[in-house]
Amino acid sequence: MSQSNQNFIDQFPKHIRIISMGDSLYHYARVISNTRFGHLPAMIAYCKAASDVQDCLAFCKAHTFPFRIRSGGHQHEGMSSGNGVLIIDLSEMDTIEYLDHDHAWISSGKQLGKVYSALEARGQIIPGGGCQSVNVGGLTQGGGWGPSIRKYGMTCDSVLEFEIVLADGTIAYPSATHLPDLFWALKGGGGGNFGVVTKFKFKLSSLGEVTTSFSLLWTERNEAIKALKIWTVLHADLTALDPALSTACGMMIADPKGANLPEGHLSAVHSRMGGLFYGSKDALLALLKKHFGDLIPEESGFVSLLEKKHHPSNKKNLASQKETFSLSRHQSVVSEFVNPTTPMYNPTVLHDRCGDRNLRVLPDAPASTCDRPHPHKVTSGFPKASTVQEHHALVEAIYEYLGRTCFYSDVSRYMSFHCLGGAVTHHPEQRAFAFPTKPYLLQIQCWWDDAGNAFTNEERNKTYVHWVVDFRKNLLPHIENAFINFVDKSLVPHPETPAGRLDLLEMYYGANFKKLREIKKNYDTDNLFDFEMSIPQDKK
C-alpha cells in the first residue's frame, strides 16, 4: 500500500472497511462483472449504512477525490469502477426490512436471487430482473426488466420511496408527495446521477396460487424464424396478450454441423423462448397453443416446464417447500436458457469458410452470464416497426446477420428479445423510462472467457466488441434508441466530448432528457456525481 493511500485511509472512520492496492484481497475486491475492463481503483470502501456513504462523499469532496458507486458491479460499460477512484461499495447493505405484509425496505446491495427466495417464502415477489446475481440498486434505478414485467410493470414501478444521500450530504426520502421530481427521476433515470440510493421502499406483489415457468427451443430454420415473427407481431398490440405472461426470446448462432444452411450462411441459427406465467400449466399451454399453434410441442417437447404452487411459509409446509424447485432457481434456469452461454452442441472444428482467428480460445463459452464475471459487450434498441411486414423484416435481418457469423463454441453471440406492453403502459408519466409504448426491447449480447482468463487477449476483446457494434449498425434501418440498463457508450462517434455525450444520452432518455437535466441541476449543483455517461446539468 502506498503511503498516500494509507494517509487517506487514516482519515476514514474506523468502522468503514477499506481495501486498497497492496492489500491481499485487493484484486478480488476490484473485480466487476465485465472483466473486459481491468480498472485499478485506489480504494474500495464497504458501506453498511447511509451514514457511511455520507462519510465517503465528505471525504471525496474534501480531497477532490474521484469516486464511483458500486451496488453489484453489473454496469456493462464498467462505469461502477475506474482507475484511481474510490469505489463506494454498497454490497454489504443487503437487508430486507418488512414494514407490514405488503411493504418492505430493500437495501441497494441486496442480491436479487436472495430477494426472490425471501419473498417467495411469503408468497410474494417484486418485478425484478432475470439475473439472480444482480443487486437491487442499479437494476431499479435503470427501470428494471424482468419476467413479471407485463403483470406488475418495471422494477421501479413498485418503489414507493427512496432513501438517498444527496450531493450536499443530506439523507432524503423522495416519494410521490415529497420531492416528487426527484422521485420521478430515480424511477428509470439511471444509477448514480442524482445521489447514492441506499434503499428502496417496495410494494410487494402476490405470486398468486400458482405460477408456471417454461423454456422452448426451435432448431429448424423455418420454425426458428416463424416463432420470432409470431412473437414480435403478438406483442405489437400492447394489450392483446394476457398480461399474466411475460417472455423473452433469443435468436443465436449455433453449430452448423449437420444443418442445411441457406446460401452464404456460415452457421445455423436457433430460436429460444422462456418465460413466467401467473397461472397453471394447463392454462399456459392453452395460451401458447392459441398464439403459436403447431410450434408448441406436447409437454415432453419442452426444454423445461414447471408449475409451482405458492403458500406463505409456516411450520406445517416449510419442510415440503425445501423439497421443491424454488421459483427463484427456475427463473434463473429460464434466464440462462434464453441467454445461452453453455452451448447445447458439441464443440465444432473451425471450418474452412471461417478461417483461423489466430486467437487463443477456450474449449467452451462461459457457463452463465450471471454466475461470475466475464468479459462481454452488449447493446440495445427498440423496434421502429409499426406494421406486420416491418416486424417480420426485422426478424429476417437479425436471422440473416447471425447466419453469416461464424459459430465458435468458446463464445456466445446472440440477440435477445424482451417483451414489453401490459403493465408497462400503465401510468408512464410516473417514471423516467421514455419508451412505454414500444412493444419489445432488443439486446445484442456477446460473452466470452471467464474471470480466470480475464485481461489476457486484447485482440480477442476488440474482435467481439466490433461484432456487437457492427451488428447494431447493420440493424439501424429497423431499430432506434436504447435502454439504460443495457448500456453501451459506442452508439455515437465521440461520446467522450460534451456534444457526443448529449447525443448519446438522448438515445437513452428520449423526450425526458431535458427534464432530467433540470432535476440534476436542482439536486447536484456542483455536478459531484460525474462519470462517463452521467447526466450533465442543464446550465441554462
Coordinates of C-alpha atoms in Angstrom, one line a residue:
M1 CA 0.0 0.0 0.0
S2 CA 1.3 3.4 -0.9
Q3 CA 1.9 6.0 1.9
S4 CA -0.6 8.4 0.2
N5 CA -3.3 5.8 0.2
Q6 CA -2.6 5.0 3.9
N7 CA -2.9 8.7 4.7
F8 CA -6.2 8.8 3.1
I9 CA -7.4 5.6 4.8
D10 CA -6.4 7.0 8.2
Q11 CA -9.0 9.8 7.6
F12 CA -11.9 7.4 7.3
P13 CA -14.0 6.4 10.3
K14 CA -12.5 3.2 11.6
H15 CA -15.8 1.2 11.2
I16 CA -15.7 1.6 7.4
R17 CA -13.7 -1.3 5.9
I18 CA -11.3 0.0 3.3
I19 CA -9.3 -2.2 0.8
S20 CA -6.6 -0.6 -1.3
M21 CA -3.7 -1.5 -3.6
G22 CA -1.3 -3.9 -1.8
D23 CA -4.0 -5.5 0.4
S24 CA -4.2 -9.2 0.0
L25 CA -7.9 -9.0 -1.1
Y26 CA -7.4 -6.0 -3.5
H27 CA -7.5 -8.0 -6.8
Y28 CA -10.6 -9.8 -5.6
A29 CA -12.3 -6.6 -4.4
R30 CA -11.7 -4.6 -7.5
V31 CA -13.3 -7.1 -9.9
I32 CA -16.6 -6.0 -11.6
S33 CA -19.0 -8.1 -13.7
N34 CA -17.4 -7.0 -17.0
T35 CA -13.8 -8.1 -16.8
R36 CA -13.1 -6.6 -20.2
F37 CA -12.3 -3.5 -18.0
G38 CA -9.2 -4.1 -15.8
H39 CA -9.8 -0.9 -13.7
L40 CA -7.4 -0.3 -10.8
P41 CA -9.3 1.8 -8.2
A42 CA -7.3 3.4 -5.5
M43 CA -9.6 2.1 -2.7
I44 CA -12.8 0.3 -2.1
A45 CA -15.0 1.4 0.8
Y46 CA -17.6 -1.1 2.0
C47 CA -20.5 0.9 3.4
K48 CA -23.1 -0.6 5.7
A49 CA -25.4 2.4 6.2
A50 CA -26.3 5.7 4.6
S51 CA -24.1 7.4 7.2
D52 CA -21.1 5.6 5.8
V53 CA -21.9 6.9 2.4
Q54 CA -22.1 10.4 3.8
D55 CA -18.6 10.0 5.2
C56 CA -17.3 8.7 1.9
L57 CA -18.8 11.7 0.0
A58 CA -17.5 14.1 2.5
F59 CA -14.0 12.7 2.1
C60 CA -14.2 12.9 -1.7
K61 CA -15.4 16.5 -1.6
A62 CA -12.7 17.5 0.9
H63 CA -9.9 15.9 -1.1
T64 CA -11.4 16.4 -4.6
F65 CA -11.1 12.6 -4.9
P66 CA -12.9 10.9 -7.8
F67 CA -15.3 8.2 -6.9
R68 CA -17.7 5.6 -8.4
I69 CA -20.7 3.9 -6.9
R70 CA -21.0 0.1 -7.0
S71 CA -24.0 -1.8 -5.9
G72 CA -23.4 -5.2 -7.6
G73 CA -20.9 -4.1 -10.3
H74 CA -23.0 -5.2 -13.2
Q75 CA -22.7 -1.9 -15.2
H76 CA -22.0 -3.2 -18.7
E77 CA -19.6 -0.4 -19.6
G78 CA -17.6 -0.8 -16.3
M79 CA -18.6 2.6 -15.0
S80 CA -19.1 1.4 -11.5
S81 CA -15.3 1.4 -11.2
G82 CA -12.3 3.3 -12.7
N83 CA -8.6 3.9 -12.4
G84 CA -7.5 5.7 -9.3
V85 CA -11.0 6.2 -7.9
L86 CA -12.7 5.4 -4.6
I87 CA -15.4 2.8 -5.1
I88 CA -18.3 3.4 -2.7
D89 CA -19.4 -0.2 -2.5
L90 CA -23.0 -0.9 -1.3
S91 CA -22.9 -4.7 -1.4
E92 CA -22.9 -5.1 2.4
M93 CA -26.1 -3.1 2.6
D94 CA -28.2 -6.3 2.0
T95 CA -31.2 -6.3 4.3
I96 CA -34.9 -6.6 3.8
E97 CA -37.0 -4.8 6.5
Y98 CA -40.7 -5.7 6.4
L99 CA -43.0 -2.9 7.3
D100 CA -46.2 -4.8 7.1
H101 CA -47.5 -7.7 4.9
D102 CA -47.3 -5.7 1.7
H103 CA -44.4 -3.3 2.1
A104 CA -40.6 -3.6 2.8
W105 CA -37.4 -1.6 2.6
I106 CA -34.9 -3.4 0.5
S107 CA -31.3 -2.3 0.5
S108 CA -29.4 -1.4 -2.7
G109 CA -26.8 -4.2 -2.1
K110 CA -29.3 -7.0 -1.7
Q111 CA -28.8 -9.6 -4.4
L112 CA -31.9 -10.3 -6.5
G113 CA -31.8 -14.1 -6.1
K114 CA -31.8 -13.6 -2.3
V115 CA -34.7 -11.2 -2.6
Y116 CA -36.7 -13.7 -4.7
S117 CA -36.1 -16.5 -2.2
A118 CA -37.0 -14.5 0.8
L119 CA -40.2 -13.1 -0.8
E120 CA -41.3 -16.5 -2.3
A121 CA -41.5 -17.9 1.3
R122 CA -44.1 -15.3 1.9
G123 CA -45.9 -16.0 -1.5
Q124 CA -44.7 -12.6 -2.8
I125 CA -42.4 -11.1 -5.4
I126 CA -41.1 -7.8 -6.8
P127 CA -40.9 -7.4 -10.6
G128 CA -37.1 -7.7 -10.6
G129 CA -34.7 -8.9 -13.3
G130 CA -33.8 -12.3 -14.7
C131 CA -30.2 -12.4 -13.5
Q132 CA -30.1 -13.6 -9.9
S133 CA -26.6 -12.1 -9.1
V134 CA -27.6 -8.5 -10.0
N135 CA -28.2 -6.3 -6.9
V136 CA -31.3 -4.2 -6.4
G137 CA -29.7 -0.8 -6.6
G138 CA -28.6 -0.5 -10.3
L139 CA -31.4 -2.6 -11.6
T140 CA -34.2 -0.5 -10.1
Q141 CA -32.7 3.0 -10.9
G142 CA -32.4 2.0 -14.6
G143 CA -36.0 0.9 -14.7
G144 CA -35.6 -2.8 -14.5
W145 CA -36.8 -5.5 -16.9
G146 CA -37.8 -8.9 -15.7
P147 CA -40.1 -12.0 -16.0
S148 CA -43.0 -10.3 -14.2
I149 CA -42.9 -7.1 -16.3
R150 CA -46.2 -7.4 -18.1
K151 CA -48.0 -8.4 -14.9
Y152 CA -46.5 -5.9 -12.4
G153 CA -44.5 -3.5 -14.6
M154 CA -40.9 -2.5 -14.4
T155 CA -38.9 -2.9 -11.2
C156 CA -39.1 0.8 -10.5
D157 CA -42.9 0.8 -10.7
S158 CA -43.1 -1.0 -7.3
V159 CA -41.0 1.6 -5.5
L160 CA -42.9 3.9 -3.2
E161 CA -40.0 5.8 -1.6
F162 CA -36.2 6.0 -1.8
E163 CA -33.5 6.6 0.8
I164 CA -30.8 8.6 -1.0
V165 CA -27.7 10.5 0.1
L166 CA -27.6 13.8 -1.9
A167 CA -24.7 15.8 -3.1
D168 CA -24.8 18.1 -0.1
G169 CA -24.5 15.1 2.2
T170 CA -28.1 15.1 3.5
I171 CA -30.2 11.9 3.5
A172 CA -33.5 12.4 1.8
Y173 CA -36.6 10.3 1.2
P174 CA -38.2 11.1 -2.1
S175 CA -41.8 9.8 -2.8
A176 CA -44.8 10.8 -4.8
T177 CA -45.6 13.5 -2.3
H178 CA -42.1 14.5 -1.0
L179 CA -39.5 15.7 -3.6
P180 CA -41.8 14.3 -6.4
D181 CA -39.5 15.5 -9.2
L182 CA -36.5 13.6 -7.8
F183 CA -38.8 10.6 -7.1
W184 CA -39.8 10.5 -10.8
A185 CA -36.2 10.9 -12.0
L186 CA -34.9 8.0 -9.8
K187 CA -37.5 5.7 -11.4
G188 CA -35.6 5.0 -14.7
G189 CA -33.2 7.8 -14.8
G190 CA -30.1 5.6 -14.3
G191 CA -27.9 4.9 -11.3
G192 CA -25.5 7.4 -9.8
N193 CA -26.9 10.6 -11.4
F194 CA -28.6 12.3 -8.5
G195 CA -27.1 10.8 -5.4
V196 CA -26.4 7.5 -3.8
V197 CA -29.6 5.5 -3.3
T198 CA -29.1 3.2 -0.3
K199 CA -32.5 1.5 0.0
F200 CA -36.0 1.3 -1.6
K201 CA -39.4 1.0 -0.1
F202 CA -41.2 -1.6 -2.3
K203 CA -44.8 -2.5 -2.6
L204 CA -44.7 -6.3 -2.6
S205 CA -46.8 -8.2 -5.1
S206 CA -48.6 -11.6 -4.8
L207 CA -47.4 -14.7 -6.6
G208 CA -50.9 -15.9 -6.5
E209 CA -51.8 -19.6 -6.1
V210 CA -49.6 -20.9 -8.9
T211 CA -47.0 -19.8 -11.4
T212 CA -45.6 -21.7 -14.4
S213 CA -42.2 -21.3 -15.9
F214 CA -41.2 -22.7 -19.3
S215 CA -38.5 -23.0 -21.9
L216 CA -38.8 -23.9 -25.6
L217 CA -36.2 -24.4 -28.4
W218 CA -36.6 -24.3 -32.2
T219 CA -33.6 -25.5 -34.3
E220 CA -35.1 -25.9 -37.8
R221 CA -34.8 -22.7 -39.9
N222 CA -38.4 -22.2 -40.8
E223 CA -39.6 -22.8 -37.3
A224 CA -36.9 -20.6 -35.8
I225 CA -37.9 -17.7 -38.0
K226 CA -41.7 -18.3 -37.7
A227 CA -41.6 -18.4 -33.9
L228 CA -39.9 -15.0 -33.6
K229 CA -42.2 -13.4 -36.3
I230 CA -45.3 -14.6 -34.4
W231 CA -43.7 -13.3 -31.1
T232 CA -42.9 -9.8 -32.4
V233 CA -46.3 -9.3 -34.0
L234 CA -48.1 -10.7 -31.0
H235 CA -46.5 -8.1 -28.8
A236 CA -47.1 -5.2 -31.3
D237 CA -50.7 -4.9 -29.8
L238 CA -49.7 -3.8 -26.3
T239 CA -52.9 -5.1 -24.6
A240 CA -54.0 -8.1 -26.7
L241 CA -51.8 -10.7 -25.0
D242 CA -52.7 -11.8 -21.5
P243 CA -50.5 -9.7 -19.1
A244 CA -50.1 -12.7 -16.9
L245 CA -47.5 -14.0 -19.4
S246 CA -44.1 -12.4 -19.7
T247 CA -41.5 -13.9 -22.1
A248 CA -38.1 -13.4 -23.5
C249 CA -36.7 -14.9 -26.7
G250 CA -33.2 -15.5 -28.0
M251 CA -32.0 -15.9 -31.6
M252 CA -28.5 -17.3 -31.5
I253 CA -25.6 -18.6 -33.6
A254 CA -25.4 -22.4 -33.5
D255 CA -23.2 -25.2 -34.7
P256 CA -23.5 -25.6 -38.5
K257 CA -22.7 -29.3 -38.3
G258 CA -25.5 -31.3 -39.9
A259 CA -27.6 -28.2 -40.7
N260 CA -29.0 -27.4 -44.1
L261 CA -27.7 -23.8 -44.4
P262 CA -29.0 -21.1 -46.7
E263 CA -26.6 -19.9 -49.4
G264 CA -23.9 -17.7 -47.9
H265 CA -24.6 -18.7 -44.3
L266 CA -21.7 -19.9 -42.1
S267 CA -23.7 -21.0 -39.1
A268 CA -27.1 -22.4 -38.0
V269 CA -29.4 -20.1 -36.1
H270 CA -31.7 -21.3 -33.4
S271 CA -34.5 -19.6 -31.5
R272 CA -35.4 -20.0 -27.9
M273 CA -38.3 -18.7 -25.7
G274 CA -38.8 -18.8 -22.0
G275 CA -41.0 -17.0 -19.5
L276 CA -43.1 -16.8 -16.4
F277 CA -46.9 -17.2 -16.4
Y278 CA -49.1 -16.3 -13.4
G279 CA -51.4 -19.3 -13.7
S280 CA -51.5 -23.1 -14.1
K281 CA -49.5 -25.2 -16.6
D282 CA -52.7 -26.2 -18.4
A283 CA -53.7 -22.5 -18.8
L284 CA -50.2 -21.6 -20.1
L285 CA -50.2 -24.5 -22.6
A286 CA -53.6 -23.4 -23.9
L287 CA -52.4 -19.8 -24.3
L288 CA -49.2 -20.7 -26.1
K289 CA -51.0 -23.0 -28.5
K290 CA -53.6 -20.3 -29.2
H291 CA -50.9 -17.9 -30.4
F292 CA -48.2 -20.2 -31.7
G293 CA -50.2 -23.1 -33.0
D294 CA -48.2 -26.2 -34.0
L295 CA -44.9 -24.6 -32.9
I296 CA -45.8 -25.6 -29.4
P297 CA -45.0 -29.2 -28.7
E298 CA -46.5 -31.6 -26.3
E299 CA -45.3 -31.3 -22.7
S300 CA -42.4 -33.8 -23.4
G301 CA -41.1 -31.4 -26.1
F302 CA -40.5 -28.5 -23.7
V303 CA -36.9 -28.0 -22.6
S304 CA -38.4 -27.1 -19.2
L305 CA -41.9 -26.7 -17.8
L306 CA -42.6 -26.2 -14.1
E307 CA -45.8 -25.5 -12.3
K308 CA -45.1 -24.1 -8.8
K309 CA -47.8 -23.7 -6.2
H310 CA -47.2 -20.9 -3.7
H311 CA -48.1 -20.7 0.0
P312 CA -46.7 -18.4 2.6
S313 CA -44.3 -20.3 4.8
N314 CA -45.3 -21.8 8.2
K315 CA -44.1 -24.7 10.3
K316 CA -46.5 -27.1 8.5
N317 CA -45.4 -26.5 5.0
L318 CA -41.8 -25.4 5.5
A319 CA -40.3 -28.9 5.1
S320 CA -42.2 -29.6 1.9
Q321 CA -41.1 -26.2 0.4
K322 CA -37.5 -27.2 0.8
E323 CA -38.0 -30.3 -1.3
T324 CA -39.4 -28.4 -4.3
F325 CA -37.6 -26.5 -7.0
S326 CA -37.8 -22.8 -6.0
L327 CA -39.3 -20.3 -8.3
S328 CA -36.1 -18.3 -7.9
R329 CA -34.0 -21.1 -9.1
H330 CA -36.2 -21.9 -12.0
Q331 CA -36.3 -18.2 -13.1
S332 CA -32.5 -18.5 -13.2
V333 CA -32.7 -21.6 -15.3
V334 CA -35.0 -19.9 -17.8
S335 CA -32.8 -16.8 -17.9
E336 CA -29.7 -18.8 -18.6
F337 CA -31.5 -20.8 -21.3
V338 CA -32.8 -17.7 -23.1
N339 CA -29.4 -16.0 -22.6
P340 CA -27.2 -19.0 -23.6
T341 CA -23.6 -19.4 -22.7
T342 CA -23.0 -23.1 -22.3
P343 CA -23.6 -24.5 -25.8
M344 CA -26.2 -27.2 -26.4
Y345 CA -23.9 -28.5 -29.1
N346 CA -20.6 -30.4 -29.3
P347 CA -17.6 -28.1 -29.9
T348 CA -17.0 -27.9 -33.6
V349 CA -13.8 -27.8 -35.5
L350 CA -13.3 -24.5 -37.2
H351 CA -14.4 -25.0 -40.8
D352 CA -12.6 -23.5 -43.9
R353 CA -15.1 -20.7 -44.5
C354 CA -14.4 -19.2 -41.1
G355 CA -10.7 -19.4 -41.3
D356 CA -8.2 -19.3 -38.4
R357 CA -8.8 -16.4 -35.9
N358 CA -5.3 -16.6 -34.6
L359 CA -6.7 -16.0 -31.1
R360 CA -6.2 -18.1 -28.0
V361 CA -9.5 -19.9 -27.4
L362 CA -11.1 -21.9 -24.7
P363 CA -12.9 -25.2 -25.1
D364 CA -16.3 -23.7 -24.2
A365 CA -18.1 -20.5 -23.7
P366 CA -18.7 -19.2 -20.1
A367 CA -21.1 -21.4 -18.1
S368 CA -23.5 -18.5 -17.4
T369 CA -24.0 -14.8 -18.0
C370 CA -24.8 -14.4 -14.3
D371 CA -22.7 -16.8 -12.2
R372 CA -19.4 -15.0 -12.3
P373 CA -17.6 -12.1 -14.0
H374 CA -16.9 -12.4 -17.8
P375 CA -15.6 -10.1 -20.5
H376 CA -18.6 -9.1 -22.6
K377 CA -20.3 -6.5 -24.7
V378 CA -24.0 -5.7 -25.0
T379 CA -26.1 -3.1 -26.7
S380 CA -29.8 -2.4 -27.1
G381 CA -32.5 -0.8 -29.2
F382 CA -36.2 -0.6 -29.7
P383 CA -38.0 -1.6 -32.9
K384 CA -39.1 1.1 -35.4
A385 CA -41.7 -1.3 -36.8
S386 CA -45.3 -0.3 -37.0
T387 CA -46.6 -2.9 -39.4
V388 CA -46.6 -6.7 -39.5
Q389 CA -44.3 -6.6 -42.5
E390 CA -41.8 -4.3 -40.7
H391 CA -41.7 -6.6 -37.7
H392 CA -41.1 -9.6 -40.0
A393 CA -38.3 -7.7 -41.8
L394 CA -36.6 -7.0 -38.5
V395 CA -36.6 -10.7 -37.6
E396 CA -35.3 -11.7 -41.1
A397 CA -32.5 -9.1 -40.8
I398 CA -31.4 -10.5 -37.4
Y399 CA -31.5 -14.1 -38.7
E400 CA -29.5 -13.1 -41.8
Y401 CA -26.8 -11.4 -39.8
L402 CA -26.4 -14.2 -37.3
G403 CA -26.4 -16.8 -40.0
R404 CA -23.5 -15.1 -41.7
T405 CA -21.5 -15.0 -38.5
C406 CA -19.1 -17.9 -37.7
F407 CA -20.1 -20.2 -34.8
Y408 CA -17.3 -20.9 -32.3
S409 CA -18.0 -23.0 -29.2
D410 CA -15.9 -20.7 -27.0
V411 CA -18.1 -17.6 -27.4
S412 CA -21.8 -16.9 -27.2
R413 CA -23.3 -14.3 -29.6
Y414 CA -27.0 -13.7 -29.9
M415 CA -30.0 -11.4 -30.0
S416 CA -32.4 -11.2 -27.1
F417 CA -36.0 -10.1 -27.4
H418 CA -37.6 -8.8 -24.2
C419 CA -41.3 -8.3 -24.0
L420 CA -42.9 -5.0 -23.0
G421 CA -46.6 -4.0 -23.0
G422 CA -49.1 -4.9 -20.4
A423 CA -48.4 -3.1 -17.1
V424 CA -45.5 -1.1 -18.7
T425 CA -48.2 1.0 -20.5
H426 CA -49.9 1.9 -17.1
H427 CA -49.2 5.5 -15.9
P428 CA -46.0 6.0 -17.9
E429 CA -45.8 9.6 -16.7
Q430 CA -44.9 8.3 -13.2
R431 CA -41.4 7.2 -14.3
A432 CA -38.4 8.4 -16.3
F433 CA -38.4 5.4 -18.8
A434 CA -39.1 7.1 -22.1
F435 CA -40.4 4.3 -24.3
P436 CA -43.5 2.8 -22.7
T437 CA -45.4 2.3 -26.0
K438 CA -42.6 0.1 -27.5
P439 CA -43.8 -3.5 -27.9
Y440 CA -40.5 -5.1 -27.0
L441 CA -36.8 -4.4 -26.4
L442 CA -33.8 -5.8 -28.3
Q443 CA -30.4 -6.7 -26.8
I444 CA -27.4 -7.8 -28.7
Q445 CA -25.1 -9.9 -26.5
C446 CA -21.6 -11.3 -26.7
W447 CA -19.9 -13.2 -23.9
W448 CA -16.6 -14.9 -23.8
D449 CA -14.0 -16.3 -21.5
D450 CA -14.3 -16.2 -17.7
A451 CA -12.7 -14.4 -14.7
G452 CA -9.8 -16.8 -14.8
N453 CA -9.0 -15.8 -18.4
A454 CA -9.6 -12.1 -18.0
F455 CA -7.2 -9.4 -19.3
T456 CA -5.2 -11.8 -21.4
N457 CA -6.1 -11.1 -25.0
E458 CA -6.9 -7.5 -26.2
E459 CA -7.3 -8.6 -29.8
R460 CA -10.0 -11.1 -28.8
N461 CA -11.8 -8.3 -26.9
K462 CA -11.6 -6.0 -29.9
T463 CA -12.9 -8.7 -32.2
Y464 CA -16.0 -9.4 -30.2
V465 CA -16.7 -5.7 -29.4
H466 CA -16.5 -4.9 -33.1
W467 CA -19.0 -7.7 -33.8
V468 CA -21.6 -6.2 -31.5
V469 CA -21.1 -2.7 -32.9
D470 CA -21.3 -3.9 -36.5
F471 CA -24.4 -6.0 -35.8
R472 CA -26.3 -2.9 -34.3
K473 CA -25.1 -0.7 -37.2
N474 CA -26.5 -3.3 -39.6
L475 CA -29.9 -3.1 -37.9
L476 CA -30.2 0.7 -37.9
P477 CA -32.9 0.7 -40.6
H478 CA -35.0 -1.3 -38.1
I479 CA -34.2 -0.1 -34.6
E480 CA -33.8 3.2 -32.6
N481 CA -32.9 4.5 -29.2
A482 CA -31.6 2.3 -26.3
F483 CA -32.3 1.1 -22.7
I484 CA -30.1 2.4 -19.9
N485 CA -29.9 -1.0 -18.1
F486 CA -28.2 -2.4 -21.2
V487 CA -25.8 0.5 -21.5
D488 CA -23.4 0.9 -24.5
K489 CA -21.3 4.1 -24.9
S490 CA -20.4 3.3 -28.5
L491 CA -23.7 4.4 -30.1
V492 CA -22.3 7.7 -31.2
P493 CA -18.9 8.5 -32.7
H494 CA -17.4 10.7 -29.9
P495 CA -19.1 10.0 -26.6
E496 CA -16.2 11.5 -24.7
T497 CA -17.0 15.0 -26.0
P498 CA -19.7 17.2 -24.4
A499 CA -21.7 17.2 -27.6
G500 CA -21.3 13.5 -28.1
R501 CA -22.4 12.7 -24.5
L502 CA -25.6 14.7 -25.1
D503 CA -26.3 12.9 -28.3
L504 CA -25.7 9.6 -26.6
L505 CA -27.9 10.2 -23.6
E506 CA -30.8 11.5 -25.7
M507 CA -30.9 8.0 -27.2
Y508 CA -31.4 6.5 -23.7
Y509 CA -33.8 9.1 -22.2
G510 CA -35.7 10.4 -25.2
A511 CA -38.1 13.2 -24.6
N512 CA -37.4 13.0 -20.8
F513 CA -33.8 14.1 -21.2
K514 CA -34.4 17.8 -20.8
K515 CA -36.4 17.3 -17.6
L516 CA -33.8 15.0 -16.2
R517 CA -31.0 17.6 -16.8
E518 CA -33.1 20.3 -15.0
I519 CA -33.6 17.9 -12.0
K520 CA -29.8 17.2 -12.0
K521 CA -29.1 20.9 -11.7
N522 CA -31.5 21.3 -8.8
Y523 CA -30.1 18.4 -6.7
D524 CA -26.4 18.3 -7.7
T525 CA -25.5 22.0 -8.1
D526 CA -21.7 21.3 -8.3
N527 CA -22.0 18.2 -10.5
L528 CA -20.5 16.0 -7.9
F529 CA -22.0 12.8 -9.5
D530 CA -20.0 12.9 -12.7
F531 CA -18.9 9.9 -14.7
E532 CA -18.6 8.9 -18.4
M533 CA -22.3 8.7 -19.0
S534 CA -23.8 10.7 -16.1
I535 CA -26.5 13.2 -16.9
P536 CA -24.9 16.7 -17.2
Q537 CA -26.6 19.7 -15.8
D538 CA -28.7 21.9 -17.9
K539 CA -26.9 25.2 -17.4
K540 CA -29.5 27.4 -19.0

